Tab-separated table of C-alpha atoms and ligand atoms in Angstrom:
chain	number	residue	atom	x	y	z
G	29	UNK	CA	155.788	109.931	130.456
G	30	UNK	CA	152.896	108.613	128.568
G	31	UNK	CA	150.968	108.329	131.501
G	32	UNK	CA	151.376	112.388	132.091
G	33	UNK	CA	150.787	113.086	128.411
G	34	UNK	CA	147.222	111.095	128.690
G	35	UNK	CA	146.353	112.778	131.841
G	36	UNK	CA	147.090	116.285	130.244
G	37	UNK	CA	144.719	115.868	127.766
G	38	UNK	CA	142.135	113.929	129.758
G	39	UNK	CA	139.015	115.688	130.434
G	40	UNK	CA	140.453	118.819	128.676
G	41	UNK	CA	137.375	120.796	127.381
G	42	UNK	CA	137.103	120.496	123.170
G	43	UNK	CA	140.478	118.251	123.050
G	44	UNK	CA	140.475	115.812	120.151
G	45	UNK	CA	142.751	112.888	121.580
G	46	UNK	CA	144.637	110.671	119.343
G	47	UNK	CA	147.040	109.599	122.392
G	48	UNK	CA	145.568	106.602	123.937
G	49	UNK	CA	145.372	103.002	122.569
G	50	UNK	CA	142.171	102.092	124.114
G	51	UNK	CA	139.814	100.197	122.249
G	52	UNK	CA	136.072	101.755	121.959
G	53	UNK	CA	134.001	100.857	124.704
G	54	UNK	CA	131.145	100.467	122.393
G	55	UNK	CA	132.597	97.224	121.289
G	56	UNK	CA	132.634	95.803	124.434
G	57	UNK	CA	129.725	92.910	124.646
G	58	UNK	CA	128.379	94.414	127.984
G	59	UNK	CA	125.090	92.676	128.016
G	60	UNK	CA	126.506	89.304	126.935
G	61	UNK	CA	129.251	89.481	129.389
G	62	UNK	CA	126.508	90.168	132.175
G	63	UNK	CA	124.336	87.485	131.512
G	64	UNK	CA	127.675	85.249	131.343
G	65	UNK	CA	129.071	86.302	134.935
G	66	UNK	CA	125.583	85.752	136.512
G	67	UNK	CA	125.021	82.038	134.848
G	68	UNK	CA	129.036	81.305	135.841
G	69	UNK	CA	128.506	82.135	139.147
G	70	UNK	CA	125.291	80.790	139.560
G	71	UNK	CA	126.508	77.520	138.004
G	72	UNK	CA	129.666	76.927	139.149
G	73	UNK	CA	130.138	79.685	141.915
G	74	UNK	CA	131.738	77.097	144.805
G	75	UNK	CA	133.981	75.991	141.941
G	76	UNK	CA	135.170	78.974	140.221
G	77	UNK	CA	135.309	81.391	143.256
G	78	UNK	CA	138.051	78.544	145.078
G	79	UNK	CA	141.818	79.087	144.235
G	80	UNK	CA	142.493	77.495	140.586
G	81	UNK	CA	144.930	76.021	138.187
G	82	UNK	CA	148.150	78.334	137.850
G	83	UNK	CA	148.275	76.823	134.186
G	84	UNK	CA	144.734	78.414	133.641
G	85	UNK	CA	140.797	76.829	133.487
G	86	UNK	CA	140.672	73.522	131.254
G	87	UNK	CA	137.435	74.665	129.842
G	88	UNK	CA	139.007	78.372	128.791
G	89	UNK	CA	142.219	76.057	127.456
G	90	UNK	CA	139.941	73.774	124.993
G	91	UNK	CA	137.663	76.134	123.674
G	92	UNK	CA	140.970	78.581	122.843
G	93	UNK	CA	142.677	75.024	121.242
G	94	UNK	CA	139.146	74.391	119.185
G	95	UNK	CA	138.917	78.454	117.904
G	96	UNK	CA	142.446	77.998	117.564
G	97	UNK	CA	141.879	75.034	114.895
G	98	UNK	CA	138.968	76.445	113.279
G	99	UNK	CA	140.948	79.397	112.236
G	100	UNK	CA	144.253	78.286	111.137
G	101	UNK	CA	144.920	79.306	107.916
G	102	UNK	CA	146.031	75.799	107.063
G	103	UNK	CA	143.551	73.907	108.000
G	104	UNK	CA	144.652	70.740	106.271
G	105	UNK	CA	147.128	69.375	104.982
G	106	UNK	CA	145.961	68.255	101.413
G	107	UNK	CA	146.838	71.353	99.119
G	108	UNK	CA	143.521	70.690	96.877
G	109	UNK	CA	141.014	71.688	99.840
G	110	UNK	CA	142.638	74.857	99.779
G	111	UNK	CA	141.158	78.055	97.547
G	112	UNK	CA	143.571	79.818	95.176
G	113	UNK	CA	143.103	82.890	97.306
G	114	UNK	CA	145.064	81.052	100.192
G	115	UNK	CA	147.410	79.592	98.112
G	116	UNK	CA	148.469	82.695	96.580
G	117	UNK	CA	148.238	84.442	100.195
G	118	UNK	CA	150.442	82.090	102.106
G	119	UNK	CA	153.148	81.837	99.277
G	120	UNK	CA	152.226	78.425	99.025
G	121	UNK	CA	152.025	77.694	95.356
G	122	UNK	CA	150.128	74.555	94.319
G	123	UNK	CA	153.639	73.692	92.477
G	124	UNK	CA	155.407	73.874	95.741
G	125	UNK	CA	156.551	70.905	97.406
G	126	UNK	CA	156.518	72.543	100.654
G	127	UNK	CA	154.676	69.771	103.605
G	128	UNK	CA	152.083	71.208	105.216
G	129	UNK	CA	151.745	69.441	109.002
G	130	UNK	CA	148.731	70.990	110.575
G	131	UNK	CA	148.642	70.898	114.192
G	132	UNK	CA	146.323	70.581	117.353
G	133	UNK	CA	147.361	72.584	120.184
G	134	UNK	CA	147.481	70.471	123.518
G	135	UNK	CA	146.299	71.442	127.419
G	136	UNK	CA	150.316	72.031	128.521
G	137	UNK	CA	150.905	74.109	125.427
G	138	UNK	CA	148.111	76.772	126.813
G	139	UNK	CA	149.102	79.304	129.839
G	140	UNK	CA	146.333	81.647	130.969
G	141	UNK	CA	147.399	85.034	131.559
G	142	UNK	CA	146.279	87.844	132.973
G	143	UNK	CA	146.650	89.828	129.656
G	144	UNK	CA	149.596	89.876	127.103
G	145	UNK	CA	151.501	92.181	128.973
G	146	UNK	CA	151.371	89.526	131.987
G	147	UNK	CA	152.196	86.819	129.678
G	148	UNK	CA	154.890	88.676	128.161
G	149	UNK	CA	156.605	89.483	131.484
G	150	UNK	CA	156.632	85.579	132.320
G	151	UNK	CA	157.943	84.610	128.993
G	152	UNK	CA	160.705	87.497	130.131
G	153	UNK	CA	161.011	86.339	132.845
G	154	UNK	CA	161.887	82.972	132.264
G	155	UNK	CA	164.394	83.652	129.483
G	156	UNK	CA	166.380	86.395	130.713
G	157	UNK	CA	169.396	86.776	133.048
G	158	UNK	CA	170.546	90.467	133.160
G	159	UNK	CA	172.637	91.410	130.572
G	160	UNK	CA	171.136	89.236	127.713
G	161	UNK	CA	169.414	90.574	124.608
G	162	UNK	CA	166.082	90.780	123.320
G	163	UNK	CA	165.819	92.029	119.513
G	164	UNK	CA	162.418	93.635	118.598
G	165	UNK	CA	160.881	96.388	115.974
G	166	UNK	CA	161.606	99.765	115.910
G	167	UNK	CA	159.080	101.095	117.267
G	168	UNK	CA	157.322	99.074	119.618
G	169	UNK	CA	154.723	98.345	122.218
G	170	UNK	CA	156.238	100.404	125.369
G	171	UNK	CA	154.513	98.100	127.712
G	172	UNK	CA	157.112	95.069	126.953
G	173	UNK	CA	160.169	96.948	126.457
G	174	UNK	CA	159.518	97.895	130.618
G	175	UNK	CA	158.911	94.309	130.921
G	176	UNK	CA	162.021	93.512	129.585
G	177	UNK	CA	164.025	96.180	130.870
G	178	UNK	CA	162.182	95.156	134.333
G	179	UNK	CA	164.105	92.058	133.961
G	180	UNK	CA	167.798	93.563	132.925
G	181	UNK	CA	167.501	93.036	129.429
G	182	UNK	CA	169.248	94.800	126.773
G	183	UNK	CA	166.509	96.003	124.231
G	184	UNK	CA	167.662	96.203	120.410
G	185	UNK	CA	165.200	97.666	118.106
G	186	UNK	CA	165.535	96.900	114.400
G	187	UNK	CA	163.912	99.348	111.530
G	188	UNK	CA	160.884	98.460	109.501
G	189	UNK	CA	159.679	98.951	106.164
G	190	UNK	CA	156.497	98.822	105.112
G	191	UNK	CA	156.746	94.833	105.226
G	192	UNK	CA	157.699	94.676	108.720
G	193	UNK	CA	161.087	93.961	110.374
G	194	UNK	CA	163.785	94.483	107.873
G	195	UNK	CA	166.110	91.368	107.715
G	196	UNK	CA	169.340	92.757	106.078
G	197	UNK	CA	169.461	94.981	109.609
G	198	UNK	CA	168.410	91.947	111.769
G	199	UNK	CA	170.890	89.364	110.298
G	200	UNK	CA	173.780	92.047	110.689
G	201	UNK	CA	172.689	93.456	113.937
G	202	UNK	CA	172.429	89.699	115.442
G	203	UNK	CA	176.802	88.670	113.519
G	204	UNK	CA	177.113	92.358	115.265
G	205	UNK	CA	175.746	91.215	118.735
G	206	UNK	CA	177.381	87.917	118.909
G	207	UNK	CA	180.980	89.636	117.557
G	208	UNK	CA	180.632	91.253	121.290
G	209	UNK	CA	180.149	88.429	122.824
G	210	UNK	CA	175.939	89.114	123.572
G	211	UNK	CA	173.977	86.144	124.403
G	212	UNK	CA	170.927	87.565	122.143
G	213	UNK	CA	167.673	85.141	124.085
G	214	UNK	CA	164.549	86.188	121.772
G	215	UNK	CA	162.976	88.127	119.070
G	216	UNK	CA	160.222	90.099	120.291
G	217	UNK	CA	157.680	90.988	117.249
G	218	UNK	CA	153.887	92.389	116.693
G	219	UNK	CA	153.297	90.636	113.257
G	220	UNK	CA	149.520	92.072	112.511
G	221	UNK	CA	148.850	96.073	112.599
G	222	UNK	CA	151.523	96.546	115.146
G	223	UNK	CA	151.195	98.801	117.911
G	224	UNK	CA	152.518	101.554	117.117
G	225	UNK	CA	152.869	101.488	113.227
G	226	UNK	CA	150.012	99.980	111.742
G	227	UNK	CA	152.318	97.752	109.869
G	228	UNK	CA	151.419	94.386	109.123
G	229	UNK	CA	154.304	91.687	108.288
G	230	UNK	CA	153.842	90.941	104.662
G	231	UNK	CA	153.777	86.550	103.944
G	232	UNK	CA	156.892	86.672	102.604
G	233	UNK	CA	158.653	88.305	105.377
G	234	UNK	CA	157.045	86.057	107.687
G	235	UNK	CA	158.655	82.983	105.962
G	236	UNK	CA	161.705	84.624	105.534
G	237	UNK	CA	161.948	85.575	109.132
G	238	UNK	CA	161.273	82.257	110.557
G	239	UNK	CA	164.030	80.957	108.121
G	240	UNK	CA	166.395	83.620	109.189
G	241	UNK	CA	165.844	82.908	112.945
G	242	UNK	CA	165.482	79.327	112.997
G	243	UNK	CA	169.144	79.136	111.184
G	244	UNK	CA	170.464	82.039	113.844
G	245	UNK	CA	168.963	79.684	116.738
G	246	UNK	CA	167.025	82.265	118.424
G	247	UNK	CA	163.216	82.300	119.708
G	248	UNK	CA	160.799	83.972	118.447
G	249	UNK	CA	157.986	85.882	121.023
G	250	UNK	CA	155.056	86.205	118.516
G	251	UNK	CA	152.374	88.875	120.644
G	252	UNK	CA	148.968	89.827	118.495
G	253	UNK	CA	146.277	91.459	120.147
G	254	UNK	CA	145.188	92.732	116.972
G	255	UNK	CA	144.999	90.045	114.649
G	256	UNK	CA	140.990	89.678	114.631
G	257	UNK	CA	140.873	93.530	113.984
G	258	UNK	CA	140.796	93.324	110.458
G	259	UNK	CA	138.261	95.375	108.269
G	260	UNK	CA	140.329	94.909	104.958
G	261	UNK	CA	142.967	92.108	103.033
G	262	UNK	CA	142.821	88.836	103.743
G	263	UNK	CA	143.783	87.133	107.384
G	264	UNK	CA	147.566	86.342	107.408
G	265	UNK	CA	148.962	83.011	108.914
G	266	UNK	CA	150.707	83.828	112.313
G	267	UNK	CA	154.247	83.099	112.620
G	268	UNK	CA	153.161	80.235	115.247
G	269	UNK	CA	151.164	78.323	112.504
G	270	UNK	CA	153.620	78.942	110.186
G	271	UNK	CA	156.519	77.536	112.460
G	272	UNK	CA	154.555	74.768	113.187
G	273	UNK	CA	152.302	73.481	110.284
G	274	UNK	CA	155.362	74.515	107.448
G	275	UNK	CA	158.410	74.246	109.030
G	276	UNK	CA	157.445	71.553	111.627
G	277	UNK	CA	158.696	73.715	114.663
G	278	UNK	CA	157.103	73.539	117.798
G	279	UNK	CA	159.592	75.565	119.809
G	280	UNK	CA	160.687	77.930	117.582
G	281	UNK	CA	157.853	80.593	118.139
G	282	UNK	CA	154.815	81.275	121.346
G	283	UNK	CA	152.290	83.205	120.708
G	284	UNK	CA	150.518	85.770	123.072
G	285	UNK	CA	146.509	86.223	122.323
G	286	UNK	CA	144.292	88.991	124.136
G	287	UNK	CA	141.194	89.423	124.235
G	288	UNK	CA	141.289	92.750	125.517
G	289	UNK	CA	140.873	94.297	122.008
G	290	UNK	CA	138.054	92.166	121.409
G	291	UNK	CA	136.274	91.664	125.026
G	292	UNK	CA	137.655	94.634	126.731
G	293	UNK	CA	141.325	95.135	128.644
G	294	UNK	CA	139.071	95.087	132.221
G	295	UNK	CA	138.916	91.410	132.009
G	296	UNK	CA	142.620	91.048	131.801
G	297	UNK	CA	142.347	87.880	130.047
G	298	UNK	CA	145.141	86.696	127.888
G	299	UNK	CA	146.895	82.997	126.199
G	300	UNK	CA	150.499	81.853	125.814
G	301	UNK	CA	150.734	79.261	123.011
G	302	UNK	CA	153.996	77.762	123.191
G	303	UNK	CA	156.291	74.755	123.384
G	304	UNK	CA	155.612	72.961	127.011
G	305	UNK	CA	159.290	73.435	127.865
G	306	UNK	CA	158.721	77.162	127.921
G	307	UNK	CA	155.199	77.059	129.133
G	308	UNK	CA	156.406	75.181	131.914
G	309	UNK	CA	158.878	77.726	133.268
G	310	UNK	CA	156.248	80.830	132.383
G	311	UNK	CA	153.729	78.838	134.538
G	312	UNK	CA	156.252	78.687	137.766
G	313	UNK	CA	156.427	82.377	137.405
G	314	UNK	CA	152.995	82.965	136.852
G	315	UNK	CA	152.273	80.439	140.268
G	316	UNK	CA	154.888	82.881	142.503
G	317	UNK	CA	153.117	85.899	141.527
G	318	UNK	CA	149.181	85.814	141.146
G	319	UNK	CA	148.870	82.144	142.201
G	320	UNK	CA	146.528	81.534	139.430
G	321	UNK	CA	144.674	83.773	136.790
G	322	UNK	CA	140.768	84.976	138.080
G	323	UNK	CA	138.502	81.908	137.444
G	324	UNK	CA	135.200	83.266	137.197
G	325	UNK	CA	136.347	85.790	134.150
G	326	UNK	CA	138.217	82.520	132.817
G	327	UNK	CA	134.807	80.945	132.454
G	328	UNK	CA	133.071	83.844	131.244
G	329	UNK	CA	135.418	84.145	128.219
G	330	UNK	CA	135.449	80.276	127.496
G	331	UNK	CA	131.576	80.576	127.106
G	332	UNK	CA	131.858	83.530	125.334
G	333	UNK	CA	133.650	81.253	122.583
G	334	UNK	CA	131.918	78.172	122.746
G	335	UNK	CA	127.943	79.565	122.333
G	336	UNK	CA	128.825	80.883	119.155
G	337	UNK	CA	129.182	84.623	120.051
G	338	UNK	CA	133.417	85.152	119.340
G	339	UNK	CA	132.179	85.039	115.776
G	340	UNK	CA	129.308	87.164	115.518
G	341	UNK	CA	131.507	89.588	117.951
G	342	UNK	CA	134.344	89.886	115.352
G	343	UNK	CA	132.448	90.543	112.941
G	344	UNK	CA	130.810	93.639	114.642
G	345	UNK	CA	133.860	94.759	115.905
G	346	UNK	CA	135.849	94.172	112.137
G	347	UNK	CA	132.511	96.429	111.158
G	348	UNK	CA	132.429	98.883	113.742
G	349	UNK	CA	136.133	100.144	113.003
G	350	UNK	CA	135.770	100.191	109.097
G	351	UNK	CA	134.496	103.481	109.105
G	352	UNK	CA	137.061	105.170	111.479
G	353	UNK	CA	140.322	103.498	109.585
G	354	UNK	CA	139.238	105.042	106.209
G	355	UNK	CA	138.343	108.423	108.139
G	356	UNK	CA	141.557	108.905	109.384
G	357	UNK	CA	143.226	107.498	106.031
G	358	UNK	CA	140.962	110.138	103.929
G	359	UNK	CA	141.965	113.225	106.379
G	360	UNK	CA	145.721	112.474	106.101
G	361	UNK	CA	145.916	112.151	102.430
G	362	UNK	CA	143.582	115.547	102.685
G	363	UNK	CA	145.441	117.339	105.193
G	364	UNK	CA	148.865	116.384	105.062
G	365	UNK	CA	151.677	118.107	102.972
G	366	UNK	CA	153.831	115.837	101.088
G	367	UNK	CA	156.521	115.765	103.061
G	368	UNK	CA	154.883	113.488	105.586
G	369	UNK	CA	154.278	110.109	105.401
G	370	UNK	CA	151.686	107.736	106.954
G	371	UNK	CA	151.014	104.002	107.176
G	372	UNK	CA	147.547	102.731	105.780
G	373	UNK	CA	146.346	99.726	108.267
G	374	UNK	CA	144.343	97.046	107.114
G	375	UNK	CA	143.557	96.784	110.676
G	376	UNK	CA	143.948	97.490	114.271
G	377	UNK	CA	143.658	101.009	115.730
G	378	UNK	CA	146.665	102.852	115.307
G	379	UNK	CA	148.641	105.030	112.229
G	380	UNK	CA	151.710	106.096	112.492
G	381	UNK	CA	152.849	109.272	110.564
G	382	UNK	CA	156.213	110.675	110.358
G	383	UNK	CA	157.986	114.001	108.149
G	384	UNK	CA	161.214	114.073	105.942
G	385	UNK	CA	161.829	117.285	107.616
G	386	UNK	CA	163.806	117.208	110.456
G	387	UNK	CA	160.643	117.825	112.876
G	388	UNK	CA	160.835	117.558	116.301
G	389	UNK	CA	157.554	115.976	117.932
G	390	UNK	CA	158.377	115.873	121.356
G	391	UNK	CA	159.075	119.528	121.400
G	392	UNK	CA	155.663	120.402	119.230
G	393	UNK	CA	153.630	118.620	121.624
G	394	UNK	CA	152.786	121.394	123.829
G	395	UNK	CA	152.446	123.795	121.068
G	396	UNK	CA	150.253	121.380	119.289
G	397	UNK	CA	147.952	120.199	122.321
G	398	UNK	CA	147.334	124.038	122.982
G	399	UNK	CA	145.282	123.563	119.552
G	400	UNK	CA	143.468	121.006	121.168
G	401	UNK	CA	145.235	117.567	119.256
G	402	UNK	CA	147.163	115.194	121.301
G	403	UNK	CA	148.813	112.573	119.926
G	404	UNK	CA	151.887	110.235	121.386
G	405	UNK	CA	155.318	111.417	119.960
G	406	UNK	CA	157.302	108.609	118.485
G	407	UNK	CA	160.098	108.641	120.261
G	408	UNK	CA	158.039	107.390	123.431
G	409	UNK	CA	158.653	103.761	121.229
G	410	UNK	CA	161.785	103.123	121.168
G	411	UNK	CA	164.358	101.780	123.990
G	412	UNK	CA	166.232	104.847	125.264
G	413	UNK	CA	169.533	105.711	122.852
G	414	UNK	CA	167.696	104.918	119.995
G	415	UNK	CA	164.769	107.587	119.877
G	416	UNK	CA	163.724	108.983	116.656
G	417	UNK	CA	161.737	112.425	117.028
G	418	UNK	CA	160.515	112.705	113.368
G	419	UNK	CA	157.673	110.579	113.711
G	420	UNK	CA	154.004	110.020	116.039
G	421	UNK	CA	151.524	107.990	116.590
G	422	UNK	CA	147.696	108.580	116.023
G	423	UNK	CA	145.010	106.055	117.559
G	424	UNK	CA	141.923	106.332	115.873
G	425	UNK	CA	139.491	103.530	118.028
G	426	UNK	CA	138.951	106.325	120.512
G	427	UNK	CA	137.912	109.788	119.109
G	428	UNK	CA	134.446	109.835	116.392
G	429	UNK	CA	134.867	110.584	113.087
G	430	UNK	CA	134.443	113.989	113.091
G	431	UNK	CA	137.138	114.623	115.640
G	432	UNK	CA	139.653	112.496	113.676
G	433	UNK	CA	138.663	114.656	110.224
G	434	UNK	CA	138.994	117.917	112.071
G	435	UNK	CA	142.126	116.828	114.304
G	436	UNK	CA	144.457	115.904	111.684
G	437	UNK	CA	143.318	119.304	109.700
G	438	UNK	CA	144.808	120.977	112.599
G	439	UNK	CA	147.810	118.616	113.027
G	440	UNK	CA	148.573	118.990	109.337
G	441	UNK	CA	148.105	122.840	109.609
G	442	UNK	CA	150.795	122.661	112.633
G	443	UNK	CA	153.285	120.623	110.554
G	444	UNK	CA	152.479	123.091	107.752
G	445	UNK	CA	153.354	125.810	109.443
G	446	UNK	CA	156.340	124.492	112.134
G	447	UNK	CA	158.323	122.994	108.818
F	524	PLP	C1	151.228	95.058	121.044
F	524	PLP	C2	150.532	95.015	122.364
F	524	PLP	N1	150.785	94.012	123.180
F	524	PLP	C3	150.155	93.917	124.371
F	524	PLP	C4	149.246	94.885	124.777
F	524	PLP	C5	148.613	94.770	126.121
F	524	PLP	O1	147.590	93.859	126.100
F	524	PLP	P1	146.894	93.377	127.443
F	524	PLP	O2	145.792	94.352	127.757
F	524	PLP	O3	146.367	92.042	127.091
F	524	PLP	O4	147.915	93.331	128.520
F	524	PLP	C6	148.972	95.953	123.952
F	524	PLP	C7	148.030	96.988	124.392
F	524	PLP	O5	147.945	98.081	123.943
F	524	PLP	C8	149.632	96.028	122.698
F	524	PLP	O6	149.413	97.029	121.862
């Protein structure tokens, strides 16, 4: 359905498109990238160009395990070498007497994927027999509800607030589940800017979540493609570091990192962080269907990290987007009548915006792409019976600045005039 939505609006003469989630391709490193395939090759073509590792490339897996050190937000575990700031950020109070473990990430903790979505289907795929029950937000990233439904599990979204999941709902929802006799495997949740909110998990929640499912005995799949897309706030410890250096939990939560919102989605280049009993069973899967993830584009991305330029990238990127989040922020609280609300993202590349009226989105749509505006209704994010048609979703990596100012001018003058 989304698919036909996109390809309505593509190429449509003077249509300002706020459907897609692709990131802009002028943040993709181009030139580094080709100087990179050309010395891999050159280097290490016999090598690289033979089948590989189903686990993934050693030299990708320890220069993800020393970024992935270098940018935990607890870096150490002696409370005085951390600033206030942190402190305060993490809800780690110097008073507390809370044990901070901090942890190194080892080779069989690493899986390679080719993307999230790839790495999310595996993780499925391993957990699931049909039937069983995977808990996420509502809404959510379409792509791994099919992956889940793809593998015969029940999908059970759970409302948000503006701090993310809402626990009250979860915690009944799961006594609800297991009253029926569900076998509820895993928690599926986009903790930074989620796709397609916006909404970022506040610290708090994130503590109280992991307490909430670590006492209800259920995983925890952590995905985050957008955490380094951050142009405001301060960088929020994932629910992996968390688990691990605070609660000393190594099984609790995995993680799924891609780097196609920083590199670019063509390179299909992903990481599972995770307990080895879990990466084990991911990596069989992994092995029976692609044999092992493309080893020249493994290489590429493990020099991309170690010369230095990850850093310098994020940084552009983190700049590049500044200016398009606060456009579209600035034309919704222009354009929009009060009725409608709208998150404000600290990151990432999507908004989501929905009316107290009872509005119907799906049904607007072609009235509203005949004014040239396309957006993705919001009930295209949520498992089917639970659809809520009040609400869309507006990227804003994709169209410039001007189209986002005039394109919500005409999508508030359409929700103007249709309420
Ligand atoms: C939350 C989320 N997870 C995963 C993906 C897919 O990432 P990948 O290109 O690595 O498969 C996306 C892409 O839009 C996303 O928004």
């Amino acid at each position: 359905m989304i698919r036909e939505m996109l390809a309505s609006t593509k190429g449509v003469p003077g249509m300002i498109s706020f459907a897609g989630g692709f990131p802009s391709p002028e943040t993709f490193p181009v030139n580094i990238l080709a100087d990179l395939f050309k010395e891999v090759i050159t280097e290490t073509g016999p090598d690289t160009l033979q089948y590989g590792a189903s686990e993934g490339d050693n030299e990708l897996k320890d220069a993800i395990i020393k970024w992935d050190t270098a940018t935990q937000i607890f870096p150490s575990s002696r409370r005085d070498e951390h600033s206030p700031s942190i402190l305060q950020q993490t809800g780690w109070s110097t008073s507390s007497t809370t044990q901070i473990t901090p942890y190194a990430l080892t080779r069989d903790e690493l899986l390679i994927c080719t993307g999230a979505t790839n790495g999310i289907y595996y993780f499925t795929r391993a957990l699931i027999e049909p039937g069983d029950v995977i808990l996420c937000e509502g809404p959510t990233f379409l792509g791994s509800v099919v992956a889940f439904e793809a593998n015969g599990a029940e999908v059970i979204p759970i409302d948000m607030d503006r701090d993310g999941i809402i626990l009250d709902q979860l915690s009944d929802t799961i006594k609800n589940l297991r009253s029926q006799k569900k076998t509820i495997k895993f928690l599926y949740t986009i903790p930074d800017f989620q796709n397609p909110t916006g909404i970022t998990m506040s610290i708090d929640r994130r503590y109280e979540l992991i307490k909430l499912m670590q006492a209800e005995e259920i995983l925890i799949l952590e995905d985050d493609p957008y955490k380094e897309l951050r142009y405001t706030g301060e960088r929020l410890p994932s629910l992996f570091e968390i688990a691990r250096s605070v609660y000393n939990d190594a099984q609790l939560v995995t993680l799924i990192k891609s780097f196609s919102k920083i590199l670019g989605p063509g390179l299909r280049i992903a990481v599972a962080m995770g307990h080895p009993d879990i990466i084990k069973p991911m990596s069989s899967w992994l092995q029976k269907v692609i044999v092992n993830p493309e080893g020249v584009t493994q290489k590429v991305v493990a020099r991309f990290i170690q010369k230095g330029y990850l850093i310098k990238h994020l940084a552009f990127i983190a700049q590049y987007y500044t200016p398009y989040n606060n456009a579209i922020t600035a034309a919704l609280e222009k354009y929009m009548p009060p009725s409608v609300s709208f998150t404000r993202p600290q990151g990432g590349i999507f908004v989501w915006v929905s009316t107290d009226s009872p509005l119907n989105f799906d049904a607007l749509f072609p009235e509203i792409v005949a004014k040239k505006v396309a957006y993705i209704p919001g009930s295209k994010f949520y498992p089917e019976g639970f659809e809520k048609y009040n609400c869309l979703r507006l990227n804003f990596s994709y169209p410039t600045i001007e189209q986002i100012e005039r394109g919500v001018e005409v999508l508030g003058k359409c929700i103007v005039h249709s309420a």
